[in-house]
Amino acid sequence: MRILLFTGKGGVGKTTLAAATGAALAARGRKTLVVSTDPAHSLGDAFGSPLGTEPSEVDSLLSAVQVDSRTLVDTSWEGLRGELRAVLAGAGLDGLDAEELTVLPGVDELLALSEVRRLAGDGPWETVVVDCGPTAETLRLLALPEAVSGYLTRVFGPRGRVTDSVRRLGTHLDGLRELLTDPAVTTVRLVLTPERVVVAEARRTLSSLALRGIAVDGLIANRLMPAPGMWRGGAASWLRTRRAQQDAVLAGLAAAGIAPVTRVEHRAAEPVGLPALLEIAAELYRGGDPLDGDGSPVTPLLRVRQAPDGYTLRVAIPLARDAEVDLARVDDDLAITVDGFRRLIALPQPLRPCRITGAESDADGLVVHLAGNRGRG
């Protein structure tokens, strides 16, 4: 089973590219499901076929579905929320506190991700392609399994007395986290348009995904102006200027070490239906296997080496030159904040007694120095 998550800033064309990838995989003989978790569903529009909340066939090896997270909240969450409320009240919290603690922000995104896992596990699919929501929603979606699991641990303790339903939720969340952070199963394709604001957000997204241990195996620059040979008439000057600006933005990405980036040119007509989507896929993958990504190796998030005075901890996250980075110790965790995105990373056992003595960044990420004594930094 492979799961490909397509995300990017709203309006960059990720739905079209996700649909094109699904169509290409099916054309190569793989039974494929394309899932939309984007609240603004447009996957059916891309395929030119109406879609519902259960998979429907688009072609012989291709099916698609649009997840309705609000319906999932109404049908799946309320029962468990009631059990949580009862357990918390039994632990000594009054009714108001228990009610507040069981209102989990983003639970609709969490249930959407759970539905993707259910569909992937229950169906005959070899590959599941997910059209995620815009970047901010996707980052919240991918952070929720760890956040909610930590919430349950803090409330009940690692071996707290909980109901079977709550215990099953904890196990389910652990399974979701493992699914997302296994690069042999799940990878992200980040879609951008060659504009400075969009690229800046994409760079922050790369840092955030790396912090969460989620592999990105491809960057796609969509909607480039056509190549110069296509320019005719009075619009040629405008097209030349616009394409030069786009090329400069992508050159800046390459100079920052964020490469390679696959390019897809803008089309005059909106791509709708399988023939148009397969044409996009032909440009996107150039005859190759869509599961190959860009061929970049997946680097482990953490690597530890001994040093004369303790250890060095390398955190493999891409950092822009102007990135704002903050480090802190929180008990046995290292808290890393990059441009407002925060992640608690459990330190390996040998590093837990150590204190932070310094840090710097290089082309491969962040290097944290820790002294090997029992102080706290």
PDB file of N, CA and C in Angstrom, residues 80-169:
ATOM      1  N   LEU A  80     -18.075   8.798  21.553  1.00  0.00           N
ATOM      2  CA  LEU A  80     -16.809   8.739  22.272  1.00  0.00           C
ATOM      3  C   LEU A  80     -16.643   9.966  23.164  1.00  0.00           C
ATOM      4  N   ARG A  81     -17.095  11.103  22.680  1.00  0.00           N
ATOM      5  CA  ARG A  81     -16.988  12.323  23.486  1.00  0.00           C
ATOM      6  C   ARG A  81     -17.791  12.173  24.781  1.00  0.00           C
ATOM      7  N   GLY A  82     -18.964  11.552  24.700  1.00  0.00           N
ATOM      8  CA  GLY A  82     -19.755  11.318  25.903  1.00  0.00           C
ATOM      9  C   GLY A  82     -19.033  10.416  26.886  1.00  0.00           C
ATOM     10  N   GLU A  83     -18.349   9.375  26.386  1.00  0.00           N
ATOM     11  CA  GLU A  83     -17.600   8.487  27.274  1.00  0.00           C
ATOM     12  C   GLU A  83     -16.439   9.231  27.927  1.00  0.00           C
ATOM     13  N   LEU A  84     -15.731  10.042  27.141  1.00  0.00           N
ATOM     14  CA  LEU A  84     -14.638  10.828  27.703  1.00  0.00           C
ATOM     15  C   LEU A  84     -15.137  11.758  28.806  1.00  0.00           C
ATOM     16  N   ARG A  85     -16.272  12.387  28.557  1.00  0.00           N
ATOM     17  CA  ARG A  85     -16.833  13.302  29.540  1.00  0.00           C
ATOM     18  C   ARG A  85     -17.144  12.562  30.842  1.00  0.00           C
ATOM     19  N   ALA A  86     -17.698  11.336  30.728  1.00  0.00           N
ATOM     20  CA  ALA A  86     -18.033  10.564  31.920  1.00  0.00           C
ATOM     21  C   ALA A  86     -16.783  10.149  32.678  1.00  0.00           C
ATOM     22  N   VAL A  87     -15.736   9.751  31.963  1.00  0.00           N
ATOM     23  CA  VAL A  87     -14.490   9.343  32.616  1.00  0.00           C
ATOM     24  C   VAL A  87     -13.843  10.521  33.337  1.00  0.00           C
ATOM     25  N   LEU A  88     -13.821  11.684  32.686  1.00  0.00           N
ATOM     26  CA  LEU A  88     -13.218  12.866  33.303  1.00  0.00           C
ATOM     27  C   LEU A  88     -13.995  13.301  34.542  1.00  0.00           C
ATOM     28  N   ALA A  89     -15.322  13.244  34.447  1.00  0.00           N
ATOM     29  CA  ALA A  89     -16.128  13.606  35.614  1.00  0.00           C
ATOM     30  C   ALA A  89     -15.865  12.625  36.757  1.00  0.00           C
ATOM     31  N   GLY A  90     -15.686  11.338  36.437  1.00  0.00           N
ATOM     32  CA  GLY A  90     -15.386  10.355  37.465  1.00  0.00           C
ATOM     33  C   GLY A  90     -14.016  10.547  38.081  1.00  0.00           C
ATOM     34  N   ALA A  91     -13.120  11.237  37.359  1.00  0.00           N
ATOM     35  CA  ALA A  91     -11.783  11.500  37.889  1.00  0.00           C
ATOM     36  C   ALA A  91     -11.750  12.737  38.769  1.00  0.00           C
ATOM     37  N   GLY A  92     -12.905  13.371  39.004  1.00  0.00           N
ATOM     38  CA  GLY A  92     -12.963  14.498  39.920  1.00  0.00           C
ATOM     39  C   GLY A  92     -13.172  15.841  39.272  1.00  0.00           C
ATOM     40  N   LEU A  93     -13.246  15.870  37.934  1.00  0.00           N
ATOM     41  CA  LEU A  93     -13.491  17.145  37.269  1.00  0.00           C
ATOM     42  C   LEU A  93     -14.985  17.430  37.273  1.00  0.00           C
ATOM     43  N   ASP A  94     -15.318  18.685  37.473  1.00  0.00           N
ATOM     44  CA  ASP A  94     -16.744  18.998  37.464  1.00  0.00           C
ATOM     45  C   ASP A  94     -17.276  18.985  36.026  1.00  0.00           C
ATOM     46  N   GLY A  95     -18.575  19.081  35.896  1.00  0.00           N
ATOM     47  CA  GLY A  95     -19.211  18.945  34.598  1.00  0.00           C
ATOM     48  C   GLY A  95     -18.717  19.945  33.573  1.00  0.00           C
ATOM     49  N   LEU A  96     -18.498  21.205  33.996  1.00  0.00           N
ATOM     50  CA  LEU A  96     -18.064  22.231  33.056  1.00  0.00           C
ATOM     51  C   LEU A  96     -16.673  21.938  32.535  1.00  0.00           C
ATOM     52  N   ASP A  97     -15.730  21.582  33.431  1.00  0.00           N
ATOM     53  CA  ASP A  97     -14.372  21.284  32.993  1.00  0.00           C
ATOM     54  C   ASP A  97     -14.358  20.081  32.062  1.00  0.00           C
ATOM     55  N   ALA A  98     -15.109  19.041  32.407  1.00  0.00           N
ATOM     56  CA  ALA A  98     -15.151  17.844  31.577  1.00  0.00           C
ATOM     57  C   ALA A  98     -15.680  18.173  30.187  1.00  0.00           C
ATOM     58  N   GLU A  99     -16.689  19.034  30.129  1.00  0.00           N
ATOM     59  CA  GLU A  99     -17.256  19.428  28.834  1.00  0.00           C
ATOM     60  C   GLU A  99     -16.214  20.155  27.995  1.00  0.00           C
ATOM     61  N   GLU A 100     -15.458  21.067  28.622  1.00  0.00           N
ATOM     62  CA  GLU A 100     -14.464  21.839  27.888  1.00  0.00           C
ATOM     63  C   GLU A 100     -13.337  20.948  27.371  1.00  0.00           C
ATOM     64  N   LEU A 101     -12.914  19.976  28.187  1.00  0.00           N
ATOM     65  CA  LEU A 101     -11.789  19.135  27.807  1.00  0.00           C
ATOM     66  C   LEU A 101     -12.123  18.164  26.685  1.00  0.00           C
ATOM     67  N   THR A 102     -13.403  17.907  26.463  1.00  0.00           N
ATOM     68  CA  THR A 102     -13.769  16.967  25.407  1.00  0.00           C
ATOM     69  C   THR A 102     -14.139  17.659  24.108  1.00  0.00           C
ATOM     70  N   VAL A 103     -13.973  18.974  24.049  1.00  0.00           N
ATOM     71  CA  VAL A 103     -14.162  19.706  22.797  1.00  0.00           C
ATOM     72  C   VAL A 103     -12.789  19.864  22.168  1.00  0.00           C
ATOM     73  N   LEU A 104     -12.423  18.957  21.285  1.00  0.00           N
ATOM     74  CA  LEU A 104     -11.088  18.951  20.693  1.00  0.00           C
ATOM     75  C   LEU A 104     -11.084  19.752  19.401  1.00  0.00           C
ATOM     76  N   PRO A 105     -10.301  20.845  19.346  1.00  0.00           N
ATOM     77  CA  PRO A 105     -10.215  21.595  18.094  1.00  0.00           C
ATOM     78  C   PRO A 105      -9.656  20.700  16.984  1.00  0.00           C
ATOM     79  N   GLY A 106     -10.258  20.771  15.822  1.00  0.00           N
ATOM     80  CA  GLY A 106      -9.751  20.021  14.690  1.00  0.00           C
ATOM     81  C   GLY A 106     -10.180  18.576  14.646  1.00  0.00           C
ATOM     82  N   VAL A 107     -11.165  18.193  15.479  1.00  0.00           N
ATOM     83  CA  VAL A 107     -11.566  16.783  15.484  1.00  0.00           C
ATOM     84  C   VAL A 107     -12.122  16.358  14.126  1.00  0.00           C
ATOM     85  N   ASP A 108     -12.689  17.288  13.358  1.00  0.00           N
ATOM     86  CA  ASP A 108     -13.202  16.923  12.037  1.00  0.00           C
ATOM     87  C   ASP A 108     -12.060  16.505  11.116  1.00  0.00           C
ATOM     88  N   GLU A 109     -10.911  17.219  11.198  1.00  0.00           N
ATOM     89  CA  GLU A 109      -9.752  16.816  10.399  1.00  0.00           C
ATOM     90  C   GLU A 109      -9.224  15.463  10.840  1.00  0.00           C
ATOM     91  N   LEU A 110      -9.230  15.224  12.155  1.00  0.00           N
ATOM     92  CA  LEU A 110      -8.766  13.942  12.676  1.00  0.00           C
ATOM     93  C   LEU A 110      -9.629  12.799  12.143  1.00  0.00           C
ATOM     94  N   LEU A 111     -10.931  12.992  12.153  1.00  0.00           N
ATOM     95  CA  LEU A 111     -11.823  11.952  11.653  1.00  0.00           C
ATOM     96  C   LEU A 111     -11.672  11.769  10.148  1.00  0.00           C
ATOM     97  N   ALA A 112     -11.378  12.850   9.423  1.00  0.00           N
ATOM     98  CA  ALA A 112     -11.141  12.729   7.981  1.00  0.00           C
ATOM     99  C   ALA A 112      -9.911  11.862   7.722  1.00  0.00           C
ATOM    100  N   LEU A 113      -8.859  12.075   8.514  1.00  0.00           N
ATOM    101  CA  LEU A 113      -7.658  11.260   8.368  1.00  0.00           C
ATOM    102  C   LEU A 113      -7.943   9.804   8.737  1.00  0.00           C
ATOM    103  N   SER A 114      -8.750   9.589   9.765  1.00  0.00           N
ATOM    104  CA  SER A 114      -9.130   8.228  10.137  1.00  0.00           C
ATOM    105  C   SER A 114      -9.926   7.556   9.016  1.00  0.00           C
ATOM    106  N   GLU A 115     -10.758   8.344   8.336  1.00  0.00           N
ATOM    107  CA  GLU A 115     -11.538   7.789   7.231  1.00  0.00           C
ATOM    108  C   GLU A 115     -10.625   7.389   6.079  1.00  0.00           C
ATOM    109  N   VAL A 116      -9.581   8.175   5.825  1.00  0.00           N
ATOM    110  CA  VAL A 116      -8.610   7.798   4.796  1.00  0.00           C
ATOM    111  C   VAL A 116      -7.970   6.461   5.152  1.00  0.00           C
ATOM    112  N   ARG A 117      -7.610   6.306   6.412  1.00  0.00           N
ATOM    113  CA  ARG A 117      -7.004   5.047   6.839  1.00  0.00           C
ATOM    114  C   ARG A 117      -7.993   3.888   6.682  1.00  0.00           C
ATOM    115  N   ARG A 118      -9.252   4.122   7.026  1.00  0.00           N
ATOM    116  CA  ARG A 118     -10.260   3.064   6.892  1.00  0.00           C
ATOM    117  C   ARG A 118     -10.423   2.653   5.435  1.00  0.00           C
ATOM    118  N   LEU A 119     -10.535   3.654   4.559  1.00  0.00           N
ATOM    119  CA  LEU A 119     -10.712   3.363   3.142  1.00  0.00           C
ATOM    120  C   LEU A 119      -9.498   2.611   2.585  1.00  0.00           C
ATOM    121  N   ALA A 120      -8.307   3.030   3.009  1.00  0.00           N
ATOM    122  CA  ALA A 120      -7.092   2.374   2.527  1.00  0.00           C
ATOM    123  C   ALA A 120      -7.032   0.925   2.987  1.00  0.00           C
ATOM    124  N   GLY A 121      -7.478   0.671   4.229  1.00  0.00           N
ATOM    125  CA  GLY A 121      -7.390  -0.669   4.778  1.00  0.00           C
ATOM    126  C   GLY A 121      -8.498  -1.596   4.324  1.00  0.00           C
ATOM    127  N   ASP A 122      -9.683  -1.049   4.091  1.00  0.00           N
ATOM    128  CA  ASP A 122     -10.842  -1.892   3.792  1.00  0.00           C
ATOM    129  C   ASP A 122     -10.994  -2.217   2.308  1.00  0.00           C
ATOM    130  N   GLY A 123     -10.452  -1.388   1.441  1.00  0.00           N
ATOM    131  CA  GLY A 123     -10.684  -1.572   0.012  1.00  0.00           C
ATOM    132  C   GLY A 123      -9.590  -2.365  -0.663  1.00  0.00           C
ATOM    133  N   PRO A 124      -9.760  -2.620  -1.946  1.00  0.00           N
ATOM    134  CA  PRO A 124      -8.783  -3.409  -2.712  1.00  0.00           C
ATOM    135  C   PRO A 124      -7.673  -2.552  -3.323  1.00  0.00           C
ATOM    136  N   TRP A 125      -7.476  -1.341  -2.792  1.00  0.00           N
ATOM    137  CA  TRP A 125      -6.609  -0.373  -3.455  1.00  0.00           C
ATOM    138  C   TRP A 125      -5.128  -0.702  -3.236  1.00  0.00           C
ATOM    139  N   GLU A 126      -4.348  -0.530  -4.296  1.00  0.00           N
ATOM    140  CA  GLU A 126      -2.888  -0.607  -4.174  1.00  0.00           C
ATOM    141  C   GLU A 126      -2.303   0.750  -3.798  1.00  0.00           C
ATOM    142  N   THR A 127      -2.967   1.806  -4.239  1.00  0.00           N
ATOM    143  CA  THR A 127      -2.489   3.160  -3.978  1.00  0.00           C
ATOM    144  C   THR A 127      -3.677   4.045  -3.633  1.00  0.00           C
ATOM    145  N   VAL A 128      -3.487   4.911  -2.634  1.00  0.00           N
ATOM    146  CA  VAL A 128      -4.493   5.903  -2.271  1.00  0.00           C
ATOM    147  C   VAL A 128      -3.868   7.288  -2.435  1.00  0.00           C
ATOM    148  N   VAL A 129      -4.475   8.116  -3.252  1.00  0.00           N
ATOM    149  CA  VAL A 129      -4.013   9.490  -3.480  1.00  0.00           C
ATOM    150  C   VAL A 129      -4.983  10.416  -2.762  1.00  0.00           C
ATOM    151  N   VAL A 130      -4.456  11.284  -1.893  1.00  0.00           N
ATOM    152  CA  VAL A 130      -5.309  12.135  -1.070  1.00  0.00           C
ATOM    153  C   VAL A 130      -5.153  13.592  -1.494  1.00  0.00           C
ATOM    154  N   ASP A 131      -6.268  14.181  -1.882  1.00  0.00           N
ATOM    155  CA  ASP A 131      -6.321  15.625  -2.155  1.00  0.00           C
ATOM    156  C   ASP A 131      -6.643  16.311  -0.834  1.00  0.00           C
ATOM    157  N   CYS A 132      -5.610  16.798  -0.158  1.00  0.00           N
ATOM    158  CA  CYS A 132      -5.786  17.417   1.158  1.00  0.00           C
ATOM    159  C   CYS A 132      -6.284  18.843   1.013  1.00  0.00           C
ATOM    160  N   GLY A 133      -6.664  19.436   2.145  1.00  0.00           N
ATOM    161  CA  GLY A 133      -7.065  20.831   2.154  1.00  0.00           C
ATOM    162  C   GLY A 133      -5.852  21.741   1.984  1.00  0.00           C
ATOM    163  N   PRO A 134      -6.059  23.056   2.009  1.00  0.00           N
ATOM    164  CA  PRO A 134      -4.930  23.986   1.935  1.00  0.00           C
ATOM    165  C   PRO A 134      -3.914  23.723   3.032  1.00  0.00           C
ATOM    166  N   THR A 135      -2.719  24.246   2.861  1.00  0.00           N
ATOM    167  CA  THR A 135      -1.578  23.887   3.701  1.00  0.00           C
ATOM    168  C   THR A 135      -1.857  23.983   5.190  1.00  0.00           C
ATOM    169  N   ALA A 136      -2.442  25.073   5.653  1.00  0.00           N
ATOM    170  CA  ALA A 136      -2.659  25.251   7.093  1.00  0.00           C
ATOM    171  C   ALA A 136      -3.536  24.140   7.651  1.00  0.00           C
ATOM    172  N   GLU A 137      -4.617  23.801   6.924  1.00  0.00           N
ATOM    173  CA  GLU A 137      -5.498  22.728   7.372  1.00  0.00           C
ATOM    174  C   GLU A 137      -4.780  21.383   7.352  1.00  0.00           C
ATOM    175  N   THR A 138      -3.936  21.179   6.333  1.00  0.00           N
ATOM    176  CA  THR A 138      -3.213  19.912   6.233  1.00  0.00           C
ATOM    177  C   THR A 138      -2.225  19.750   7.373  1.00  0.00           C
ATOM    178  N   LEU A 139      -1.512  20.811   7.717  1.00  0.00           N
ATOM    179  CA  LEU A 139      -0.551  20.726   8.817  1.00  0.00           C
ATOM    180  C   LEU A 139      -1.269  20.423  10.126  1.00  0.00           C
ATOM    181  N   ARG A 140      -2.431  21.020  10.331  1.00  0.00           N
ATOM    182  CA  ARG A 140      -3.203  20.705  11.531  1.00  0.00           C
ATOM    183  C   ARG A 140      -3.671  19.251  11.498  1.00  0.00           C
ATOM    184  N   LEU A 141      -4.089  18.806  10.327  1.00  0.00           N
ATOM    185  CA  LEU A 141      -4.525  17.419  10.165  1.00  0.00           C
ATOM    186  C   LEU A 141      -3.408  16.449  10.526  1.00  0.00           C
ATOM    187  N   LEU A 142      -2.201  16.701  10.016  1.00  0.00           N
ATOM    188  CA  LEU A 142      -1.100  15.774  10.223  1.00  0.00           C
ATOM    189  C   LEU A 142      -0.539  15.854  11.632  1.00  0.00           C
ATOM    190  N   ALA A 143      -0.779  16.947  12.333  1.00  0.00           N
ATOM    191  CA  ALA A 143      -0.289  17.082  13.709  1.00  0.00           C
ATOM    192  C   ALA A 143      -1.235  16.464  14.729  1.00  0.00           C
ATOM    193  N   LEU A 144      -2.497  16.252  14.343  1.00  0.00           N
ATOM    194  CA  LEU A 144      -3.503  15.866  15.333  1.00  0.00           C
ATOM    195  C   LEU A 144      -3.270  14.512  15.995  1.00  0.00           C
ATOM    196  N   PRO A 145      -2.877  13.444  15.275  1.00  0.00           N
ATOM    197  CA  PRO A 145      -2.684  12.171  15.981  1.00  0.00           C
ATOM    198  C   PRO A 145      -1.725  12.289  17.158  1.00  0.00           C
ATOM    199  N   GLU A 146      -0.609  12.982  16.969  1.00  0.00           N
ATOM    200  CA  GLU A 146       0.348  13.135  18.063  1.00  0.00           C
ATOM    201  C   GLU A 146      -0.209  14.051  19.145  1.00  0.00           C
ATOM    202  N   ALA A 147      -0.866  15.140  18.744  1.00  0.00           N
ATOM    203  CA  ALA A 147      -1.379  16.094  19.727  1.00  0.00           C
ATOM    204  C   ALA A 147      -2.456  15.468  20.601  1.00  0.00           C
ATOM    205  N   VAL A 148      -3.396  14.749  19.978  1.00  0.00           N
ATOM    206  CA  VAL A 148      -4.489  14.158  20.751  1.00  0.00           C
ATOM    207  C   VAL A 148      -3.980  13.011  21.607  1.00  0.00           C
ATOM    208  N   SER A 149      -3.027  12.242  21.086  1.00  0.00           N
ATOM    209  CA  SER A 149      -2.441  11.163  21.881  1.00  0.00           C
ATOM    210  C   SER A 149      -1.743  11.738  23.114  1.00  0.00           C
ATOM    211  N   GLY A 150      -1.028  12.843  22.937  1.00  0.00           N
ATOM    212  CA  GLY A 150      -0.399  13.496  24.082  1.00  0.00           C
ATOM    213  C   GLY A 150      -1.411  14.033  25.069  1.00  0.00           C
ATOM    214  N   TYR A 151      -2.522  14.541  24.553  1.00  0.00           N
ATOM    215  CA  TYR A 151      -3.612  15.040  25.407  1.00  0.00           C
ATOM    216  C   TYR A 151      -4.155  13.913  26.288  1.00  0.00           C
ATOM    217  N   LEU A 152      -4.404  12.745  25.685  1.00  0.00           N
ATOM    218  CA  LEU A 152      -4.920  11.622  26.470  1.00  0.00           C
ATOM    219  C   LEU A 152      -3.916  11.160  27.516  1.00  0.00           C
ATOM    220  N   THR A 153      -2.625  11.159  27.165  1.00  0.00           N
ATOM    221  CA  THR A 153      -1.599  10.743  28.119  1.00  0.00           C
ATOM    222  C   THR A 153      -1.526  11.698  29.295  1.00  0.00           C
ATOM    223  N   ARG A 154      -1.629  13.009  29.008  1.00  0.00           N
ATOM    224  CA  ARG A 154      -1.556  13.983  30.109  1.00  0.00           C
ATOM    225  C   ARG A 154      -2.772  13.881  31.025  1.00  0.00           C
ATOM    226  N   VAL A 155      -3.941  13.599  30.445  1.00  0.00           N
ATOM    227  CA  VAL A 155      -5.159  13.520  31.261  1.00  0.00           C
ATOM    228  C   VAL A 155      -5.206  12.236  32.073  1.00  0.00           C
ATOM    229  N   PHE A 156      -4.871  11.108  31.414  1.00  0.00           N
ATOM    230  CA  PHE A 156      -5.060   9.819  32.069  1.00  0.00           C
ATOM    231  C   PHE A 156      -3.760   9.170  32.531  1.00  0.00           C
ATOM    232  N   GLY A 157      -2.611   9.679  32.067  1.00  0.00           N
ATOM    233  CA  GLY A 157      -1.353   9.020  32.372  1.00  0.00           C
ATOM    234  C   GLY A 157      -1.119   7.876  31.405  1.00  0.00           C
ATOM    235  N   PRO A 158       0.147   7.429  31.287  1.00  0.00           N
ATOM    236  CA  PRO A 158       0.444   6.377  30.320  1.00  0.00           C
ATOM    237  C   PRO A 158      -0.273   5.075  30.609  1.00  0.00           C
ATOM    238  N   ARG A 159      -0.620   4.833  31.863  1.00  0.00           N
ATOM    239  CA  ARG A 159      -1.357   3.616  32.211  1.00  0.00           C
ATOM    240  C   ARG A 159      -2.624   3.971  32.984  1.00  0.00           C
ATOM    241  N   GLY A 160      -3.199   5.097  32.601  1.00  0.00           N
ATOM    242  CA  GLY A 160      -4.368   5.566  33.329  1.00  0.00           C
ATOM    243  C   GLY A 160      -5.559   4.640  33.170  1.00  0.00           C
ATOM    244  N   ARG A 161      -6.494   4.773  34.114  1.00  0.00           N
ATOM    245  CA  ARG A 161      -7.694   3.952  34.054  1.00  0.00           C
ATOM    246  C   ARG A 161      -8.684   4.606  33.099  1.00  0.00           C
ATOM    247  N   VAL A 162      -8.901   3.973  31.980  1.00  0.00           N
ATOM    248  CA  VAL A 162      -9.756   4.552  30.951  1.00  0.00           C
ATOM    249  C   VAL A 162     -10.747   3.491  30.472  1.00  0.00           C
ATOM    250  N   THR A 163     -11.759   3.951  29.763  1.00  0.00           N
ATOM    251  CA  THR A 163     -12.709   3.006  29.173  1.00  0.00           C
ATOM    252  C   THR A 163     -12.071   2.325  27.974  1.00  0.00           C
ATOM    253  N   ASP A 164     -12.690   1.234  27.550  1.00  0.00           N
ATOM    254  CA  ASP A 164     -12.183   0.529  26.378  1.00  0.00           C
ATOM    255  C   ASP A 164     -12.193   1.423  25.150  1.00  0.00           C
ATOM    256  N   SER A 165     -13.217   2.276  25.042  1.00  0.00           N
ATOM    257  CA  SER A 165     -13.306   3.163  23.875  1.00  0.00           C
ATOM    258  C   SER A 165     -12.153   4.153  23.849  1.00  0.00           C
ATOM    259  N   VAL A 166     -11.816   4.710  25.014  1.00  0.00           N
ATOM    260  CA  VAL A 166     -10.701   5.667  25.070  1.00  0.00           C
ATOM    261  C   VAL A 166      -9.389   4.958  24.774  1.00  0.00           C
ATOM    262  N   ARG A 167      -9.236   3.754  25.293  1.00  0.00           N
ATOM    263  CA  ARG A 167      -8.021   2.988  25.024  1.00  0.00           C
ATOM    264  C   ARG A 167      -7.907   2.692  23.527  1.00  0.00           C
ATOM    265  N   ARG A 168      -9.017   2.331  22.918  1.00  0.00           N
ATOM    266  CA  ARG A 168      -8.994   2.074  21.485  1.00  0.00           C
ATOM    267  C   ARG A 168      -8.642   3.338  20.708  1.00  0.00           C
ATOM    268  N   LEU A 169      -9.136   4.494  21.177  1.00  0.00           N
ATOM    269  CA  LEU A 169      -8.788   5.756  20.523  1.00  0.00           C
ATOM    270  C   LEU A 169      -7.287   5.990  20.583  1.00  0.00           C
TER     271      LEU A 169
END
